[in-house]
Amino acid sequence: MSNISKHQLSLTGKTNSRRFAGRSHRQRGSAMLELAVAVPLLALVLAGVMEFGRVFYTAAEVSNAARAGVQYAAINTANASNFDGMQQAATNDAANVPAMTATASQFCECPDGTSTSCSTGSCSLKRTYVKVVTSAQFRTMGTYPGIPNPISVSSQATLRVQ
């Protein structure tokens, strides 16, 4: 009979509550400590994700600007030699990227792939191409170990115009 009464006491929780009373006092504030450790780590991860998004956006803008420059040359054959117009089209396309530079050029090739002069080419059926190279310097919001600041972002687009 005494075994049954001990068992009933443990089911009521009176014995268990006394046994764990000291332990809950020692765990007080542990959630606050875990939060204090987790919040800076989460903030660092969030900052990294934001910086990656900004770099990716800048790279996309620089790439799109190079394409806009060669598309300007494709409008008509007169634009294929208008380097200032191609550079301006590229710069206008990337208005949100500060200090982006664009360089336009033209080159010619023979059908077999050898380079030739566009004005005095020696091969028949020469192919005329335009190329626009865009570049910008991306600056991060902070300094991060292992990540250079600034980051060079560049792109080029080439299009056959003739």
XYZ file of C-alpha atoms in Angstrom:
162
model
C 0.000 0.000 0.000
C 2.850 2.354 0.652
C 4.073 1.907 -2.950
C 0.720 3.070 -4.276
C 0.686 6.231 -2.168
C 4.181 7.205 -3.369
C 3.081 6.673 -6.951
C 0.000 8.816 -6.442
C 2.083 11.593 -4.965
C 4.287 11.714 -8.044
C 1.222 11.860 -10.306
C -0.129 14.901 -8.520
C 3.012 16.824 -9.329
C 3.713 18.043 -5.822
C 6.929 16.106 -5.580
C 7.990 17.036 -9.114
C 7.332 20.750 -8.664
C 9.651 20.881 -5.675
C 12.347 19.004 -7.515
C 12.344 21.409 -10.537
C 11.827 24.662 -8.617
C 15.553 25.378 -8.407
C 16.154 24.621 -12.082
C 13.638 27.214 -13.371
C 15.388 29.870 -11.322
C 18.686 29.045 -13.070
C 17.115 29.249 -16.559
C 15.596 32.652 -16.008
C 16.862 35.116 -18.691
C 18.220 32.458 -21.035
C 15.742 33.425 -23.767
C 16.939 37.028 -23.552
C 20.545 35.882 -23.862
C 19.715 33.735 -26.900
C 17.954 36.710 -28.490
C 20.942 38.953 -27.754
C 23.202 36.497 -29.593
C 20.821 35.800 -32.493
C 19.815 39.373 -33.402
C 23.306 40.616 -34.399
C 23.908 37.463 -36.434
C 20.585 37.867 -38.218
C 21.343 41.552 -38.847
C 24.702 40.612 -40.382
C 23.061 38.038 -42.661
C 20.395 40.578 -43.665
C 23.066 43.173 -44.491
C 24.873 40.626 -46.657
C 21.687 39.755 -48.520
C 20.952 43.442 -49.109
C 24.474 44.083 -50.438
C 24.235 41.067 -52.752
C 20.937 42.400 -54.092
C 22.451 45.828 -54.705
C 25.465 44.371 -56.547
C 23.190 42.141 -58.626
C 20.986 45.131 -59.532
C 24.021 47.208 -60.540
C 25.390 44.364 -62.676
C 22.026 44.000 -64.425
C 21.842 47.754 -65.094
C 25.388 47.840 -66.500
C 24.644 44.847 -68.736
C 21.377 46.339 -69.978
C 23.146 49.630 -70.719
C 25.659 47.881 -72.986
C 22.808 46.251 -74.876
C 21.018 49.600 -75.209
C 24.146 51.076 -76.785
C 24.398 48.422 -79.506
C 20.645 48.532 -80.082
C 21.019 52.231 -80.859
C 23.523 51.297 -83.571
C 21.107 48.714 -84.986
C 18.380 51.285 -85.672
C 20.018 52.288 -88.971
C 23.414 52.020 -90.650
C 24.272 55.676 -89.969
C 24.125 55.013 -86.221
C 26.759 52.273 -86.554
C 29.464 54.943 -86.752
C 27.858 57.330 -84.241
C 29.940 56.352 -81.210
C 28.778 59.318 -79.130
C 25.147 58.337 -79.726
C 25.804 54.725 -78.670
C 27.597 55.880 -75.520
C 24.794 58.321 -74.707
C 22.147 55.618 -75.203
C 24.037 53.345 -72.819
C 24.473 56.094 -70.224
C 20.800 57.084 -70.431
C 19.723 53.477 -69.931
C 21.658 53.220 -66.659
C 20.605 56.519 -65.120
C 20.419 54.886 -61.650
C 24.078 53.822 -61.738
C 26.326 56.728 -60.738
C 29.559 57.305 -62.678
C 28.985 54.542 -65.205
C 31.223 54.809 -68.248
C 30.467 53.575 -71.751
C 32.890 53.107 -74.625
C 31.722 52.348 -78.162
C 33.826 50.946 -80.970
C 33.481 49.380 -84.394
C 35.438 46.550 -85.999
C 35.225 44.473 -89.141
C 35.931 40.850 -90.015
C 36.190 38.830 -93.181
C 33.851 35.846 -93.632
C 36.668 33.516 -92.522
C 36.951 35.376 -89.174
C 40.154 37.346 -89.773
C 40.196 40.995 -88.729
C 40.265 43.683 -91.383
C 40.059 47.450 -91.555
C 36.517 48.787 -91.821
C 37.525 51.587 -94.207
C 40.037 49.801 -96.430
C 39.206 46.143 -95.933
C 40.818 43.769 -98.397
C 38.193 41.026 -98.291
C 34.850 40.938 -100.016
C 31.647 40.724 -97.980
C 33.250 42.131 -94.849
C 31.135 42.039 -91.692
C 30.820 45.181 -89.576
C 30.297 44.918 -85.822
C 29.788 47.456 -83.060
C 30.809 46.878 -79.472
C 29.819 48.830 -76.374
C 31.712 48.274 -73.123
C 30.143 49.615 -69.929
C 31.668 49.693 -66.463
C 30.907 51.083 -63.025
C 32.309 50.987 -59.513
C 29.930 49.626 -56.874
C 30.515 50.746 -53.288
C 29.190 48.653 -50.428
C 27.403 50.283 -47.488
C 30.006 48.944 -45.070
C 33.261 47.046 -45.006
C 33.070 43.275 -44.947
C 35.948 40.839 -44.543
C 36.922 39.218 -47.826
C 34.774 41.544 -49.963
C 36.595 44.296 -51.887
C 35.277 47.828 -51.772
C 34.671 49.150 -54.420
C 33.616 46.281 -56.654
C 34.215 46.693 -60.396
C 31.198 45.765 -62.513
C 31.521 45.686 -66.297
C 29.770 44.290 -69.329
C 30.069 44.357 -73.080
C 27.697 43.801 -75.954
C 28.619 43.133 -79.563
C 26.232 43.283 -82.514
C 26.706 42.754 -86.229
C 25.303 45.757 -88.084
C 26.271 44.911 -91.679
